mmCIF file of N, CA and C in Angstrom:
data_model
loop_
_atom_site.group_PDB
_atom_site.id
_atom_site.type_symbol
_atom_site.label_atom_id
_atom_site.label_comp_id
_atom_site.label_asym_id
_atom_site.label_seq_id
_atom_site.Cartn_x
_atom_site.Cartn_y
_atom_site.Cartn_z
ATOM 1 N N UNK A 113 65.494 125.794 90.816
ATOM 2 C CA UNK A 113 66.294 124.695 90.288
ATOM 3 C C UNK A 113 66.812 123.845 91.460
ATOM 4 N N UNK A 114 66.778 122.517 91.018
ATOM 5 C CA UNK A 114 67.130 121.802 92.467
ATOM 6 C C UNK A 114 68.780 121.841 92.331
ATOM 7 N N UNK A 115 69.371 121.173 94.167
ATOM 8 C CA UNK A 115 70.561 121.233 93.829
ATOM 9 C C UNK A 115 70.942 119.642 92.837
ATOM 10 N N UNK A 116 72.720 120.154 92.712
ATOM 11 C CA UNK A 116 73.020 119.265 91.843
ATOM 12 C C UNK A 116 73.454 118.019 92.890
ATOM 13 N N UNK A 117 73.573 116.899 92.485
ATOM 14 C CA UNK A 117 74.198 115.945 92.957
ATOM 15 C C UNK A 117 75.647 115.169 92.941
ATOM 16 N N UNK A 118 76.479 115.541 93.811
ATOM 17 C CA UNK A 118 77.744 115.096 93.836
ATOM 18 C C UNK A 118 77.794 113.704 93.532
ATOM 19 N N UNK A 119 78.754 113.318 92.304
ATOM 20 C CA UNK A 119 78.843 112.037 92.243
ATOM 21 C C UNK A 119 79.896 111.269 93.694
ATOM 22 N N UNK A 120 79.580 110.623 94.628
ATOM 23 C CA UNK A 120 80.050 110.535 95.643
ATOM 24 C C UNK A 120 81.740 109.241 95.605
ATOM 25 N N UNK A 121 81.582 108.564 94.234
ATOM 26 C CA UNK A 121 82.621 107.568 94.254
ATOM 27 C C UNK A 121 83.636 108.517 93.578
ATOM 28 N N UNK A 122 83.897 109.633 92.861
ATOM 29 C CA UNK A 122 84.460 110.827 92.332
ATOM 30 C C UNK A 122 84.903 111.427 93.734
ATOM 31 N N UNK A 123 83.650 111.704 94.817
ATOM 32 C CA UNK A 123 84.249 112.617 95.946
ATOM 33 C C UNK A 123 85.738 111.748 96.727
ATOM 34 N N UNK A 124 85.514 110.707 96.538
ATOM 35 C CA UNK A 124 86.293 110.072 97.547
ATOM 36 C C UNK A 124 87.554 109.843 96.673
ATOM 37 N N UNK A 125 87.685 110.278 95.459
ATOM 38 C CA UNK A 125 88.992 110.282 94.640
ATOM 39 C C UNK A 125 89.921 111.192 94.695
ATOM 40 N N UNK A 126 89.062 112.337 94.296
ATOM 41 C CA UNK A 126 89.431 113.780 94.127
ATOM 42 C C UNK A 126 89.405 114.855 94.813
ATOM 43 N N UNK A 127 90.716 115.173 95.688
ATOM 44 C CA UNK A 127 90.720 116.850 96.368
ATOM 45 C C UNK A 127 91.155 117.809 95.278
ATOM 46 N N UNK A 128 90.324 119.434 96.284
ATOM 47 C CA UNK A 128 90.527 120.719 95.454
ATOM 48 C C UNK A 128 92.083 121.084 96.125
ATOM 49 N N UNK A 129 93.204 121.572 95.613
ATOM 50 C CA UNK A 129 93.823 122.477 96.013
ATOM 51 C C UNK A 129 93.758 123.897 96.351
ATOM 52 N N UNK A 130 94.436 124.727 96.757
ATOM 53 C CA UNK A 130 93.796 125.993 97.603
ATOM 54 C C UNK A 130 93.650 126.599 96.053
ATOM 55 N N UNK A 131 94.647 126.254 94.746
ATOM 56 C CA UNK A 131 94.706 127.001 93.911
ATOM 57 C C UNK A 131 93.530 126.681 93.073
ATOM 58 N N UNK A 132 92.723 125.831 93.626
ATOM 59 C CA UNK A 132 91.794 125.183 92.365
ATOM 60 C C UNK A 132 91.903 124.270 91.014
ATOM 61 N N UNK A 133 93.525 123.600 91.651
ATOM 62 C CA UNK A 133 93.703 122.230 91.152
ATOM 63 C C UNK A 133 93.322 121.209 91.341
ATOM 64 N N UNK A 134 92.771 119.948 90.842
ATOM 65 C CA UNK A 134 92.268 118.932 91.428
ATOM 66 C C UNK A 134 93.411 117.900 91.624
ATOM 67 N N UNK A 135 93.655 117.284 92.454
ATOM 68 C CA UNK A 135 94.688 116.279 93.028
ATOM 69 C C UNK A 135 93.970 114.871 92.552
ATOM 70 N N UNK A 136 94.805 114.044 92.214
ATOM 71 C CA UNK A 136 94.413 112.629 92.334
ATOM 72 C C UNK A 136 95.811 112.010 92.587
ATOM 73 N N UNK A 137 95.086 110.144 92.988
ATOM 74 C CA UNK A 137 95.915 109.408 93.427
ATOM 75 C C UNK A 137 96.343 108.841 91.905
ATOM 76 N N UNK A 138 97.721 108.190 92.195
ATOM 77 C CA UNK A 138 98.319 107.573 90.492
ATOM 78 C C UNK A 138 97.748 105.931 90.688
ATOM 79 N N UNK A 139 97.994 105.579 89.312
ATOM 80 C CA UNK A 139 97.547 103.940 89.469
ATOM 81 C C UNK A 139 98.232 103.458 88.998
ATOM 82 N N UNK A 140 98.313 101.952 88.883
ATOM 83 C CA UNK A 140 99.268 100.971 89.201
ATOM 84 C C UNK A 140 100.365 100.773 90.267
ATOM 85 N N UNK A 141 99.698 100.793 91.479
ATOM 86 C CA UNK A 141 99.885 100.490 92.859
ATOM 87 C C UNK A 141 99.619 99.548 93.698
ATOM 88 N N UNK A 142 98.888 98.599 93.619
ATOM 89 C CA UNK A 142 98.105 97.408 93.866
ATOM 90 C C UNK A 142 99.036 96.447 93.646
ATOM 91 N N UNK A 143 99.012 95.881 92.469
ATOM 92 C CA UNK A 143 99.704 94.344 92.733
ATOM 93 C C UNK A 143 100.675 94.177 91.643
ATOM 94 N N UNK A 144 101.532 93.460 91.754
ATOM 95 C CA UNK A 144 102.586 93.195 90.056
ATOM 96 C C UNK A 144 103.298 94.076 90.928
ATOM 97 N N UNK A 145 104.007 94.255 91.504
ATOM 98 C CA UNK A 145 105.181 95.114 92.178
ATOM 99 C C UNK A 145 106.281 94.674 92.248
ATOM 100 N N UNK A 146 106.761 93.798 92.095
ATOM 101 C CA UNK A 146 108.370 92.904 91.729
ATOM 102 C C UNK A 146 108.844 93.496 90.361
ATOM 103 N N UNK A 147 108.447 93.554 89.252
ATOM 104 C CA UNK A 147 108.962 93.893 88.333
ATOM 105 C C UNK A 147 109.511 95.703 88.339
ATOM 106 N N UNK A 148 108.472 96.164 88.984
ATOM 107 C CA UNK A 148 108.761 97.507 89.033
ATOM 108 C C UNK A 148 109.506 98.116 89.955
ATOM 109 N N UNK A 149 110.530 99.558 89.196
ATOM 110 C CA UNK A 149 111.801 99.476 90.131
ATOM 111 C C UNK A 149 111.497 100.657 91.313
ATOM 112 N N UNK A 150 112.206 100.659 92.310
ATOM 113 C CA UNK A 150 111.795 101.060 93.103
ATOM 114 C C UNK A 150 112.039 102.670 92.989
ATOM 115 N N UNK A 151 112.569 103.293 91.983
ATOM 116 C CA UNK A 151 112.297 104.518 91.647
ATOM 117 C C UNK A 151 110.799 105.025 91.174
ATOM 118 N N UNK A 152 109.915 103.834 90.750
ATOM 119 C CA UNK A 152 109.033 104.135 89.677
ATOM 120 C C UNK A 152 107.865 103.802 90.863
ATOM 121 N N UNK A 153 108.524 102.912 91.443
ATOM 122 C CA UNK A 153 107.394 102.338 93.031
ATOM 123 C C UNK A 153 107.039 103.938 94.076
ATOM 124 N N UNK A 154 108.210 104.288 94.195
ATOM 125 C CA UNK A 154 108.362 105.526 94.753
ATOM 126 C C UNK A 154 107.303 107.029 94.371
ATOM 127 N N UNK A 155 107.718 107.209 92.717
ATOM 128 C CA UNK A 155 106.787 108.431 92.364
ATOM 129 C C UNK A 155 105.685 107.867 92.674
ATOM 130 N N UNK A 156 104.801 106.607 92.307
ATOM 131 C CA UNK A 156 103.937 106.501 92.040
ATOM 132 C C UNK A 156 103.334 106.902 93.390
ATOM 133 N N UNK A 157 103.884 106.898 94.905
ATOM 134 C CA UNK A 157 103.120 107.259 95.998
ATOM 135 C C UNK A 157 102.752 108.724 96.261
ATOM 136 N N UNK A 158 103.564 109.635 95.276
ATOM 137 C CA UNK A 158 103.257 111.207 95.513
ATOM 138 C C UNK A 158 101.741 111.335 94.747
ATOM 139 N N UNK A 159 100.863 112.256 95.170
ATOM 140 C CA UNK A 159 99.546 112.724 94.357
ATOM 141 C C UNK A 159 100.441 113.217 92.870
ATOM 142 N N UNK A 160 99.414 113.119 92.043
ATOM 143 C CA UNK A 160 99.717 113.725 90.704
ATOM 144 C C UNK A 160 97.868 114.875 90.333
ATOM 145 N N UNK A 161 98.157 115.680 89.359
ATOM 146 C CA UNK A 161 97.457 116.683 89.301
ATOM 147 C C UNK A 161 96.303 116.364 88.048
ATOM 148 N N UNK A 162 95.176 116.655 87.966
ATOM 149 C CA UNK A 162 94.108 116.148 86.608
ATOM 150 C C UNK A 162 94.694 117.024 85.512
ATOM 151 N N UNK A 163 94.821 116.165 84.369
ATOM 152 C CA UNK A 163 95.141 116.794 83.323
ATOM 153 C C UNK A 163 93.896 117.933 82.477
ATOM 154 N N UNK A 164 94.743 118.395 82.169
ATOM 155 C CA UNK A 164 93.352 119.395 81.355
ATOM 156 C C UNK A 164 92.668 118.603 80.902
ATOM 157 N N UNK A 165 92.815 118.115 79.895
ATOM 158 C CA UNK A 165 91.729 116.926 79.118
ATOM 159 C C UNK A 165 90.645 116.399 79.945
ATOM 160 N N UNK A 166 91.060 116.243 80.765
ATOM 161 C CA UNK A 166 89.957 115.539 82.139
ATOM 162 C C UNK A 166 89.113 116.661 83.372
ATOM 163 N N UNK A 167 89.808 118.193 83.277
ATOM 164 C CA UNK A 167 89.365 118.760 84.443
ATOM 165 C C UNK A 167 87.835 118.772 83.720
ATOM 166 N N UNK A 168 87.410 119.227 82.440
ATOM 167 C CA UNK A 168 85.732 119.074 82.765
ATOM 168 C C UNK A 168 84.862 118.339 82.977
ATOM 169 N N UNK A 169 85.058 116.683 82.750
ATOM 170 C CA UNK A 169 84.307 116.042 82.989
ATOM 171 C C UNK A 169 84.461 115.960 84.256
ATOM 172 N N UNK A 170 85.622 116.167 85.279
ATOM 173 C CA UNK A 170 85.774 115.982 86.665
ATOM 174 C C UNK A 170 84.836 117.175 87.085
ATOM 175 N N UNK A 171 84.649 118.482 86.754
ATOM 176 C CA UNK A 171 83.809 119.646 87.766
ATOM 177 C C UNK A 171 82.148 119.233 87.186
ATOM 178 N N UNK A 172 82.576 118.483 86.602
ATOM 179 C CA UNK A 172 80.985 118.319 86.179
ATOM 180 C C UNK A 172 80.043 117.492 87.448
ATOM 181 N N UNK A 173 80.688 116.357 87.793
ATOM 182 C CA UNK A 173 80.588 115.086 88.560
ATOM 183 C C UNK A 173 80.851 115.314 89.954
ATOM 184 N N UNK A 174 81.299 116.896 90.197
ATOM 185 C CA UNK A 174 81.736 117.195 91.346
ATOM 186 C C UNK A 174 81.175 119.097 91.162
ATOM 187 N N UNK A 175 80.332 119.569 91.345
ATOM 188 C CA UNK A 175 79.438 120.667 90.933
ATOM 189 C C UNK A 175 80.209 121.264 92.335
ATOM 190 N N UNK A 176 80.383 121.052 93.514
ATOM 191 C CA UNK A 176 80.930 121.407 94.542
ATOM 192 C C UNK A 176 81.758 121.930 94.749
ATOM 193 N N UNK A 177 83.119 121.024 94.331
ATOM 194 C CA UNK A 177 84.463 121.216 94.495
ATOM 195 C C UNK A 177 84.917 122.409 93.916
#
């Protein structure tokens, strides 16, 4: 069986944690930033974690990780 192929625009999104959580970055960070308060400006710079709903299509696209 050949190997699988890492989807590579996925690799550059998503780290593994040691526990075998996947990390991602949050969105709405980019632009429109005046309205939003700077508590909400703030979380948005910490990583947030893939929700269940999403971890299988993410190990799918990432056979590696």
């Amino acid at each position: 069986m050949p190997k699988m192929k890492t989807n590579r625009g996925a690799a550059k999104r998503f780290k593994c944690t040691g526990t075998g959580k996947i990390v991602r970055r949050k969105a709405f960070t980019s632009h429109i930033l005046t309205k939003k308060s700077t508590k909400r400006k703030r979380n948005l710079r910490q990583a947030g974690l893939v929700d269940a709903t999403n971890l299988k299509g993410i190990k799918r696209i990432l056979p590696y990780m």
